[in-house]
Amino acid sequence: MKLNSWLLLISLTFGCNLLKKDSGSKNEDLLLLLALIPRGYQWNLPPGFPIPVVPAENPMSQEKVDLGRFLFFDSNLSQDRSLSCGGCHKQSLAFSDGRQFGIGITGEAHPRNAQGLANAAYHPRLTWSNPQQRTLESQSRTPMFGTTPIELGLSNDEYLSRLKADSRYIPLFSAAFGGGADSVTEQNVRFALASFQRTMISGGSPFDHYNFRGNTSALTASQIRGLRVFNGEVAECFHCHGGFNFTDTSFHSQNTTQEVFYHNNGTHTKVYYDALSIEKQGLREITLVESDQGKFRAPSLRNVGVTFPYMHDGSIMCDNNANPNHASGIAAGATNLTCARNALTKVVEQYSCGGVGAGCLGNSDPKHPSIDTTLIRPFTLTAQEKTDLVEFLLSLTDSEFLSNPSFSSPF
Ligand code: HEC
Ligand code: HEC
């Protein structure tokens, strides 16, 4: 209901009651009406960030966000109670999981890398390459109930009974949706998860302080030079990773249309993809159009310093001696930063070669025919410019987001 209609309702109801009721019940009526008015949700967005578009059937409320936070981290949402959404989406890694592929409850590997969830509120299409995944409200069905692959492996309503049996949940569901135990439904679970995920907004990185808050000392000289390389016509990065969210697939209250693009950035050759099963071939899996092989949504580069291994298949990772989670890495004093720096340098090498193949990156097969060669073509940067570009990418890490208690597990 529009605000005007609410005001009309208030004045009608309250006005009529004035004629026939005493002041005590008038106050009760007023309280009732105030409770009915949808409270505008306070986004508290970082400077430079537009208001996300929210589906009309699931308006934001703090109560749904609070419930969604519990559900996101609750292993009761998996059939064997061993895994939650948070098990594959870790806050310290900007809600990615650090593995090459997500691993579900049966140990089955997902065909793709677990994505970070920062600023998912602005993605008009979700997942690496499925244009049918349009809303956070429906996307969660896939990890909850999907069987190819099995992620959380839910196969019946037992999880709802478990939630009802946990004394925390009926009050949380009632506050979010009204209606006591009956409000513990599959749809309300998904809606609350969506509302919570929409609040995972990351806009406090050094880049944001520099760019949106006028703090000219937030970036180093190298990072400022790297920003120019990123936005320049030699490296062309900004064409696919542009805008406040560093991706060209974007939708928010200041867009009139949804911007949706899928690109082949040359991560693999056609020879390589042809040998893989269809679910590893990107957009082609859904459209069945051969030239869509190897096409993916350009990921947001926010927090890219913690979301390695990179690409849809986690194929770009740091060397073992730069990896803090590898035995030799510990010996070498490796940290997450050394790993990110090393892996991002490989990403830049791949782009500067115009993608894998035709002799680039040790691969003699032809380059993929679906590469958009106006944007992905060999370019030359000096060693300093490459370093600067990597340092700039590292300035997109928002440490406050990675530890903000609002997004951490309540358990
Ligand atoms: C087994 C690990 C795993 C679990 C558990 C899991 N996810 Fe994911 N998530 C992934 C992977 C892998 C992808 C990439 C999917 C794809 O490309 O098809 C992904 C993608 C997503 C995306 C799309 C992000 C984007 O940028 O488009 C959202 C949203 C998401 N997951 C939310 C959830 C929620 C909510 C839950 C719990 C109900 C959950 N995930 C459970 C592994 C997991
Ligand atoms: C033609 C569009 C396009 C251009 C230009 C482009 N990218 Fe990408 N980028 C993509 C796509 C698509 C992916 C995902 C590809 C995949 O998963 O196989 C990607 C992935 C990445 C990733 C991995 C992120 C992650 O979370 O896995 C990084 C880092 C990256 N790009 C940085 C850059 C930089 C730096 C430049 C400029 C040198 C650049 N990109 C230019 C489309 C592009």
Coordinates of C-alpha atoms and ligand atoms in Angstrom, one line a residue:
M1 CA 0.0 0.0 0.0
K2 CA 1.3 3.5 -0.8
L3 CA 2.0 5.9 2.0
N4 CA -1.0 8.1 0.9
S5 CA -3.4 5.2 1.3
W6 CA -2.0 4.5 4.7
L7 CA -2.5 8.1 5.7
L8 CA -6.0 8.0 4.4
L9 CA -6.8 4.8 6.3
I10 CA -5.3 6.3 9.5
S11 CA -7.3 9.5 9.2
L12 CA -10.5 7.6 8.3
T13 CA -10.2 5.0 11.1
F14 CA -8.9 7.4 13.7
G15 CA -11.4 10.1 12.7
C16 CA -14.4 7.8 13.0
N17 CA -13.3 6.4 16.3
L18 CA -12.9 9.9 17.7
L19 CA -16.7 10.3 17.3
K20 CA -17.6 7.2 19.2
K21 CA -14.8 6.0 21.6
D22 CA -13.2 7.2 24.7
S23 CA -9.6 8.3 24.7
G24 CA -8.2 5.1 26.2
S25 CA -9.3 3.0 23.2
K26 CA -8.3 5.8 20.8
N27 CA -4.7 5.3 22.1
E28 CA -5.0 1.6 21.6
D29 CA -6.3 2.1 18.0
L30 CA -3.4 4.4 17.3
L31 CA -0.9 1.9 18.6
L32 CA -2.5 -0.8 16.4
L33 CA -2.4 1.4 13.4
L34 CA 1.3 2.3 14.0
A35 CA 2.0 -1.4 14.2
L36 CA 0.3 -1.9 10.8
I37 CA 2.2 0.8 9.0
P38 CA 5.1 -0.8 7.2
R39 CA 8.2 0.9 8.7
G40 CA 10.5 2.1 6.0
Y41 CA 13.6 0.0 6.2
Q42 CA 16.8 1.9 7.0
W43 CA 19.5 0.9 4.6
N44 CA 22.4 2.9 6.0
L45 CA 24.1 2.6 2.6
P46 CA 27.7 3.6 2.1
P47 CA 28.2 6.9 0.2
G48 CA 28.0 6.3 -3.6
F49 CA 25.7 3.3 -3.2
P50 CA 22.2 3.3 -4.7
I51 CA 19.2 1.7 -3.0
P52 CA 18.8 -1.9 -4.0
V53 CA 15.6 -3.0 -5.7
V54 CA 13.6 -5.3 -3.5
P55 CA 10.8 -7.6 -4.9
A56 CA 7.4 -6.3 -4.0
E57 CA 6.4 -9.6 -2.4
N58 CA 9.2 -9.5 0.2
P59 CA 9.7 -6.0 1.5
M60 CA 12.7 -5.5 3.8
S61 CA 12.3 -5.4 7.5
Q62 CA 14.8 -5.7 10.4
E63 CA 12.8 -8.6 11.8
K64 CA 13.3 -10.6 8.6
V65 CA 17.0 -9.7 8.5
D66 CA 17.4 -10.9 12.1
L67 CA 15.7 -14.2 11.3
G68 CA 17.6 -14.6 8.1
R69 CA 20.9 -14.3 9.9
F70 CA 20.0 -17.2 12.2
L71 CA 18.8 -19.3 9.2
F72 CA 21.9 -18.6 7.2
F73 CA 24.2 -20.0 9.8
D74 CA 22.0 -22.9 11.0
S75 CA 23.0 -26.4 10.0
N76 CA 19.4 -27.5 10.6
L77 CA 19.0 -26.3 7.0
S78 CA 20.9 -29.4 5.8
Q79 CA 19.5 -32.9 5.8
D80 CA 22.1 -34.3 8.1
R81 CA 22.6 -31.1 10.1
S82 CA 26.2 -30.9 9.0
L83 CA 26.2 -27.8 6.9
S84 CA 24.7 -24.3 6.6
C85 CA 24.8 -21.7 4.0
G86 CA 27.6 -20.1 6.0
G87 CA 29.6 -23.4 5.7
C88 CA 30.2 -22.5 2.0
H89 CA 29.9 -18.7 2.4
K90 CA 32.4 -17.6 5.1
Q91 CA 32.3 -14.0 6.3
S92 CA 36.1 -13.7 6.6
L93 CA 36.3 -14.6 2.9
A94 CA 33.6 -12.1 1.9
F95 CA 31.2 -15.1 1.9
S96 CA 33.2 -17.3 -0.5
D97 CA 34.8 -20.5 0.9
G98 CA 38.4 -20.5 -0.1
R99 CA 38.1 -23.9 -1.9
Q100 CA 38.3 -24.5 -5.6
F101 CA 34.8 -26.0 -5.6
G102 CA 32.0 -25.9 -3.0
I103 CA 31.5 -29.2 -1.2
G104 CA 28.0 -30.4 -0.2
I105 CA 26.9 -32.7 2.6
T106 CA 27.6 -35.9 0.7
G107 CA 31.1 -34.7 -0.2
E108 CA 30.1 -34.1 -3.8
A109 CA 32.0 -31.2 -5.4
H110 CA 29.9 -28.4 -7.0
P111 CA 30.9 -27.9 -10.6
R112 CA 31.7 -24.3 -9.8
N113 CA 33.5 -22.2 -7.2
A114 CA 31.4 -20.8 -4.2
Q115 CA 30.8 -17.2 -4.9
G116 CA 31.3 -14.3 -2.5
L117 CA 28.0 -12.7 -1.5
A118 CA 29.0 -9.1 -1.0
N119 CA 26.5 -6.7 -2.7
A120 CA 24.5 -9.6 -4.1
A121 CA 21.5 -7.2 -3.6
Y122 CA 22.7 -5.5 -6.8
H123 CA 22.9 -8.6 -9.0
P124 CA 19.9 -8.8 -11.4
R125 CA 21.1 -12.4 -12.3
L126 CA 22.6 -14.7 -9.7
T127 CA 25.3 -17.4 -9.9
W128 CA 28.1 -17.6 -12.4
S129 CA 26.1 -18.3 -15.5
N130 CA 22.5 -19.1 -15.0
P131 CA 20.3 -16.3 -16.4
Q132 CA 17.2 -18.0 -14.9
Q133 CA 18.4 -17.2 -11.3
R134 CA 16.9 -13.8 -10.9
T135 CA 16.1 -13.3 -7.2
L136 CA 17.6 -14.1 -3.8
E137 CA 14.1 -15.2 -2.8
S138 CA 14.2 -18.1 -5.3
Q139 CA 18.0 -18.8 -5.6
S140 CA 18.2 -20.5 -2.2
R141 CA 16.0 -23.3 -3.4
T142 CA 19.0 -24.6 -5.3
P143 CA 21.4 -25.1 -2.4
M144 CA 18.6 -26.3 -0.2
F145 CA 16.9 -28.8 -2.4
G146 CA 19.1 -29.3 -5.5
T147 CA 20.2 -32.8 -6.3
T148 CA 22.7 -32.0 -9.1
P149 CA 24.9 -31.4 -7.2
I150 CA 23.7 -32.1 -3.6
E151 CA 24.5 -29.1 -1.4
L152 CA 22.4 -28.9 1.7
G153 CA 20.5 -32.0 0.6
L154 CA 17.1 -31.2 2.1
S155 CA 14.6 -33.8 0.8
N156 CA 11.5 -33.3 3.0
D157 CA 10.0 -30.9 5.6
E158 CA 11.8 -32.3 8.6
Y159 CA 14.0 -29.2 8.8
L160 CA 10.9 -27.1 9.4
S161 CA 9.9 -29.3 12.3
R162 CA 13.4 -28.9 13.7
L163 CA 13.1 -25.1 13.4
K164 CA 9.7 -25.2 15.1
A165 CA 11.2 -27.3 17.9
D166 CA 14.0 -24.8 18.6
S167 CA 12.5 -22.3 21.0
R168 CA 14.3 -19.4 19.3
Y169 CA 12.5 -19.6 16.0
I170 CA 8.8 -19.2 16.6
P171 CA 9.3 -15.8 18.1
L172 CA 11.7 -14.8 15.3
F173 CA 9.3 -16.1 12.5
S174 CA 6.3 -14.4 14.2
A175 CA 8.1 -11.1 14.5
A176 CA 9.2 -11.3 10.8
F177 CA 6.0 -12.7 9.2
G178 CA 3.3 -12.8 12.0
G179 CA 1.3 -16.0 12.7
G180 CA 3.2 -18.1 15.2
A181 CA 4.2 -21.7 14.3
D182 CA 2.3 -21.5 11.1
S183 CA 4.7 -18.9 9.8
V184 CA 7.6 -21.5 9.8
T185 CA 7.3 -22.3 6.1
E186 CA 9.7 -23.0 3.3
Q187 CA 8.8 -19.7 1.6
N188 CA 9.4 -17.7 4.7
V189 CA 12.7 -19.4 5.2
R190 CA 13.8 -18.3 1.7
F191 CA 12.3 -14.8 2.1
A192 CA 14.2 -14.2 5.4
L193 CA 17.4 -15.6 3.9
A194 CA 17.0 -13.1 1.0
S195 CA 16.4 -10.2 3.3
F196 CA 19.5 -11.0 5.3
Q197 CA 21.7 -11.4 2.2
R198 CA 20.5 -8.1 0.8
T199 CA 22.0 -6.4 3.9
M200 CA 25.5 -7.8 3.1
I201 CA 26.6 -4.6 1.6
S202 CA 30.3 -3.9 1.3
G203 CA 31.4 -0.3 0.6
G204 CA 34.0 0.6 3.2
S205 CA 37.2 -0.4 1.4
P206 CA 40.2 2.0 1.1
F207 CA 39.0 2.5 -2.5
D208 CA 35.6 3.7 -1.2
H209 CA 37.2 6.0 1.3
Y210 CA 39.3 7.5 -1.5
N211 CA 36.6 7.6 -4.2
F212 CA 33.4 8.3 -2.3
R213 CA 34.5 9.9 1.0
G214 CA 37.2 12.3 -0.3
N215 CA 40.0 10.7 1.7
T216 CA 42.8 11.2 -0.7
S217 CA 45.3 9.4 1.5
A218 CA 43.2 6.2 1.7
L219 CA 45.0 4.7 -1.4
T220 CA 48.8 4.4 -1.8
A221 CA 50.5 6.1 -4.8
S222 CA 50.8 2.6 -6.4
Q223 CA 47.0 2.0 -5.9
I224 CA 46.1 5.3 -7.4
R225 CA 48.2 4.5 -10.5
G226 CA 46.6 1.1 -10.6
L227 CA 43.1 2.6 -10.5
R228 CA 44.1 4.5 -13.7
V229 CA 45.3 1.3 -15.4
F230 CA 42.1 -0.4 -14.4
N231 CA 40.0 2.4 -15.9
G232 CA 42.2 2.9 -19.0
E233 CA 41.8 1.8 -22.6
V234 CA 44.9 -0.5 -22.6
A235 CA 43.8 -3.0 -19.9
E236 CA 40.0 -2.4 -20.5
C237 CA 39.1 -3.9 -17.1
F238 CA 36.4 -1.3 -16.4
H239 CA 34.3 -2.3 -19.4
C240 CA 33.2 -5.5 -17.7
H241 CA 34.1 -4.7 -14.1
G242 CA 32.9 -1.1 -14.0
G243 CA 30.6 1.0 -11.8
F244 CA 30.4 1.2 -8.0
N245 CA 30.1 -2.6 -7.7
F246 CA 32.9 -3.5 -10.2
T247 CA 30.7 -5.6 -12.5
D248 CA 28.7 -4.6 -15.6
T249 CA 25.8 -6.8 -14.5
S250 CA 23.9 -4.5 -12.2
F251 CA 20.4 -3.3 -11.1
H252 CA 19.4 -0.8 -8.6
S253 CA 16.8 2.0 -8.0
Q254 CA 18.7 4.4 -10.2
N255 CA 18.9 2.1 -13.2
T256 CA 15.9 2.1 -15.5
T257 CA 16.8 -1.3 -17.0
Q258 CA 18.6 -4.4 -15.7
E259 CA 22.1 -4.5 -17.1
V260 CA 22.9 -8.2 -17.8
F261 CA 26.0 -9.4 -19.6
Y262 CA 27.9 -12.7 -20.0
H263 CA 31.4 -12.8 -21.3
N264 CA 34.1 -15.2 -22.3
N265 CA 37.3 -13.7 -20.7
G266 CA 39.6 -16.3 -22.2
T267 CA 40.2 -18.4 -19.0
H268 CA 40.1 -21.6 -21.1
T269 CA 40.3 -22.7 -24.7
K270 CA 37.6 -24.5 -26.6
V271 CA 39.6 -27.7 -26.7
Y272 CA 39.6 -27.5 -22.9
Y273 CA 35.8 -26.9 -22.5
D274 CA 34.9 -29.4 -25.1
A275 CA 36.3 -32.2 -22.9
L276 CA 34.2 -31.1 -19.9
S277 CA 30.6 -32.0 -19.0
I278 CA 28.0 -29.3 -20.0
E279 CA 27.6 -27.9 -16.5
K280 CA 31.2 -26.8 -16.6
Q281 CA 30.8 -24.8 -19.8
G282 CA 29.2 -21.6 -18.5
L283 CA 26.1 -20.0 -20.1
R284 CA 26.0 -22.8 -22.8
E285 CA 24.7 -25.2 -20.1
I286 CA 21.4 -23.2 -20.0
T287 CA 21.1 -21.7 -23.5
L288 CA 22.5 -24.8 -25.3
V289 CA 24.0 -22.3 -27.8
E290 CA 27.6 -23.4 -28.7
S291 CA 29.0 -19.8 -28.8
D292 CA 27.9 -19.4 -25.2
Q293 CA 30.6 -21.8 -24.1
G294 CA 32.9 -20.2 -21.5
K295 CA 30.7 -17.2 -20.9
F296 CA 30.1 -16.1 -17.4
R297 CA 28.8 -13.1 -15.5
A298 CA 31.8 -10.8 -14.7
P299 CA 32.1 -11.2 -10.9
S300 CA 32.2 -8.1 -8.7
L301 CA 35.8 -7.5 -7.8
R302 CA 34.9 -6.1 -4.4
N303 CA 37.0 -8.0 -1.7
V304 CA 38.8 -9.9 -4.5
G305 CA 41.8 -9.9 -2.1
V306 CA 40.1 -12.6 0.0
T307 CA 38.0 -14.5 -2.6
F308 CA 40.7 -16.7 -4.2
P309 CA 40.9 -19.2 -5.9
Y310 CA 39.6 -17.1 -8.8
M311 CA 37.2 -17.8 -11.8
H312 CA 34.1 -20.0 -12.0
D313 CA 36.3 -23.1 -11.5
G314 CA 38.8 -21.7 -9.0
S315 CA 41.5 -22.4 -11.6
I316 CA 43.6 -19.4 -10.7
M317 CA 45.2 -19.8 -7.4
C318 CA 48.5 -18.7 -5.8
D319 CA 51.6 -20.9 -5.9
N320 CA 52.0 -23.3 -3.0
N321 CA 54.8 -21.2 -1.4
A322 CA 52.5 -18.2 -1.3
N323 CA 49.6 -20.1 0.2
P324 CA 49.1 -19.9 3.9
N325 CA 47.0 -23.0 3.9
H326 CA 49.7 -25.1 2.3
A327 CA 52.4 -26.8 4.4
S328 CA 55.2 -25.1 2.4
G329 CA 53.4 -21.8 2.6
I330 CA 53.4 -21.8 6.4
A331 CA 57.1 -22.5 6.2
A332 CA 57.6 -19.5 3.9
G333 CA 55.6 -17.2 6.2
A334 CA 52.8 -16.9 3.6
T335 CA 49.7 -14.9 4.4
N336 CA 46.3 -14.4 2.7
L337 CA 47.8 -11.2 1.2
T338 CA 50.8 -12.9 -0.3
C339 CA 48.5 -15.5 -1.8
A340 CA 46.1 -12.9 -3.2
R341 CA 48.9 -10.8 -4.6
N342 CA 50.4 -13.9 -6.3
A343 CA 47.1 -15.1 -7.7
L344 CA 46.0 -11.7 -8.9
T345 CA 49.3 -11.3 -10.7
K346 CA 48.4 -14.5 -12.6
V347 CA 45.0 -13.0 -13.5
V348 CA 46.7 -9.9 -14.9
E349 CA 49.1 -12.1 -16.9
Q350 CA 46.1 -14.0 -18.4
Y351 CA 44.4 -10.8 -19.5
S352 CA 47.6 -9.2 -20.8
C353 CA 48.1 -12.2 -23.0
G354 CA 44.5 -11.8 -24.3
G355 CA 43.4 -15.1 -22.7
V356 CA 44.8 -18.6 -22.6
G357 CA 45.9 -20.3 -25.8
A358 CA 47.8 -19.7 -29.0
G359 CA 51.0 -20.0 -27.0
C360 CA 49.9 -17.8 -24.1
L361 CA 50.4 -19.2 -20.6
G362 CA 52.0 -22.4 -22.0
N363 CA 49.0 -23.4 -24.0
S364 CA 49.3 -24.1 -27.7
D365 CA 45.7 -24.7 -28.5
P366 CA 43.8 -21.9 -30.3
K367 CA 42.2 -19.2 -28.2
H368 CA 38.5 -19.6 -27.6
P369 CA 36.5 -18.3 -30.6
S370 CA 33.9 -16.7 -28.2
I371 CA 36.3 -14.3 -26.6
D372 CA 35.2 -10.7 -27.2
T373 CA 38.5 -9.6 -28.8
T374 CA 37.6 -6.0 -28.7
L375 CA 38.0 -6.1 -24.9
I376 CA 40.2 -9.2 -24.4
R377 CA 43.3 -8.9 -26.5
P378 CA 47.0 -8.9 -25.7
F379 CA 48.2 -5.6 -24.2
T380 CA 51.5 -4.4 -22.8
L381 CA 51.9 -3.0 -19.3
T382 CA 55.2 -2.3 -17.7
A383 CA 56.1 -4.4 -14.7
Q384 CA 55.4 -1.4 -12.5
E385 CA 51.9 -1.0 -14.1
K386 CA 51.1 -4.6 -13.5
T387 CA 52.1 -4.3 -9.8
D388 CA 50.1 -1.1 -9.5
L389 CA 47.0 -2.9 -11.0
V390 CA 47.3 -5.7 -8.5
E391 CA 47.8 -3.3 -5.6
F392 CA 44.6 -1.4 -6.8
L393 CA 42.6 -4.7 -6.8
L394 CA 43.8 -5.3 -3.2
S395 CA 42.4 -1.8 -2.2
L396 CA 38.9 -3.3 -2.7
T397 CA 39.1 -5.3 0.5
D398 CA 36.6 -4.0 3.1
S399 CA 37.9 -5.2 6.4
E400 CA 35.0 -3.8 8.3
F401 CA 32.6 -6.0 6.1
L402 CA 34.7 -9.1 6.8
S403 CA 34.2 -8.7 10.6
N404 CA 31.0 -6.7 10.9
P405 CA 29.0 -8.5 13.7
S406 CA 25.7 -7.9 11.9
F407 CA 26.8 -10.5 9.4
S408 CA 28.4 -13.0 11.7
S409 CA 27.0 -16.2 13.0
P410 CA 24.5 -15.7 16.0
F411 CA 25.3 -19.2 17.3
Ligands
HEC1 C1 28.0 -26.7 -1.0 C2 28.4 -25.3 -0.8 C3 27.3 -24.3 -0.8 C4 26.3 -24.2 0.1 C5 25.9 -25.1 1.2 C6 25.6 -23.0 -0.3 N1 26.1 -22.4 -1.4 FE1 25.6 -20.6 -2.2 N2 26.9 -21.0 -3.8 C7 27.7 -22.1 -3.9 C8 28.3 -22.1 -5.2 C9 29.2 -23.2 -5.7 C10 27.7 -21.1 -5.9 C11 27.9 -20.8 -7.4 C12 26.6 -21.4 -8.0 C13 26.6 -21.5 -9.5 O1 27.3 -20.9 -10.2 O2 25.7 -22.2 -10.0 C14 26.9 -20.3 -5.0 C15 26.2 -19.2 -5.3 C16 25.3 -18.5 -4.4 C17 24.7 -17.3 -4.7 C18 24.8 -16.4 -5.9 C19 25.8 -15.3 -5.7 C20 26.0 -14.4 -6.9 O3 26.9 -13.6 -6.9 O4 25.2 -14.5 -7.8 C21 23.9 -17.0 -3.6 C22 23.0 -15.8 -3.4 C23 24.1 -18.1 -2.7 N3 25.0 -19.0 -3.2 C24 23.4 -18.2 -1.4 C25 23.4 -19.3 -0.7 C26 22.4 -19.5 0.4 C27 21.3 -18.6 0.9 C28 22.7 -20.8 0.9 C29 22.0 -21.5 2.0 C30 20.5 -21.8 1.7 C31 23.8 -21.3 0.1 N4 24.2 -20.4 -0.8 C32 24.4 -22.5 0.4 C33 28.0 -22.9 -2.8 C34 27.2 -23.2 -1.7
HEC2 C1 35.2 -8.9 -21.6 C2 34.9 -8.6 -20.2 C3 36.0 -8.6 -19.2 C4 37.1 -7.8 -19.1 C5 37.5 -6.7 -20.2 C6 37.8 -8.1 -17.9 N1 37.2 -9.1 -17.2 FE1 37.7 -9.9 -15.5 N2 36.3 -11.3 -15.6 C7 35.3 -11.3 -16.6 C8 34.6 -12.6 -16.5 C9 33.5 -13.0 -17.4 C10 35.1 -13.3 -15.4 C11 34.8 -14.7 -14.9 C12 35.4 -15.7 -15.8 C13 35.3 -17.1 -15.4 O1 34.9 -17.4 -14.3 O2 35.8 -18.0 -16.1 C14 36.2 -12.4 -14.8 C15 36.9 -12.7 -13.7 C16 37.9 -11.8 -13.2 C17 38.5 -12.1 -11.9 C18 38.3 -13.2 -10.9 C19 37.4 -12.8 -9.9 C20 36.8 -13.9 -9.0 O3 36.3 -13.6 -8.0 O4 37.0 -15.1 -9.4 C21 39.4 -11.0 -11.7 C22 40.3 -10.8 -10.5 C23 39.3 -10.2 -12.9 N3 38.4 -10.7 -13.7 C24 40.0 -9.0 -13.1 C25 40.0 -8.3 -14.3 C26 41.0 -7.3 -14.6 C27 42.1 -6.8 -13.7 C28 40.8 -6.9 -15.9 C29 41.5 -5.9 -16.7 C30 42.9 -6.3 -17.0 C31 39.6 -7.6 -16.3 N4 39.2 -8.5 -15.3 C32 39.0 -7.5 -17.6 C33 35.1 -10.4 -17.6 C34 36.1 -9.4 -18.0

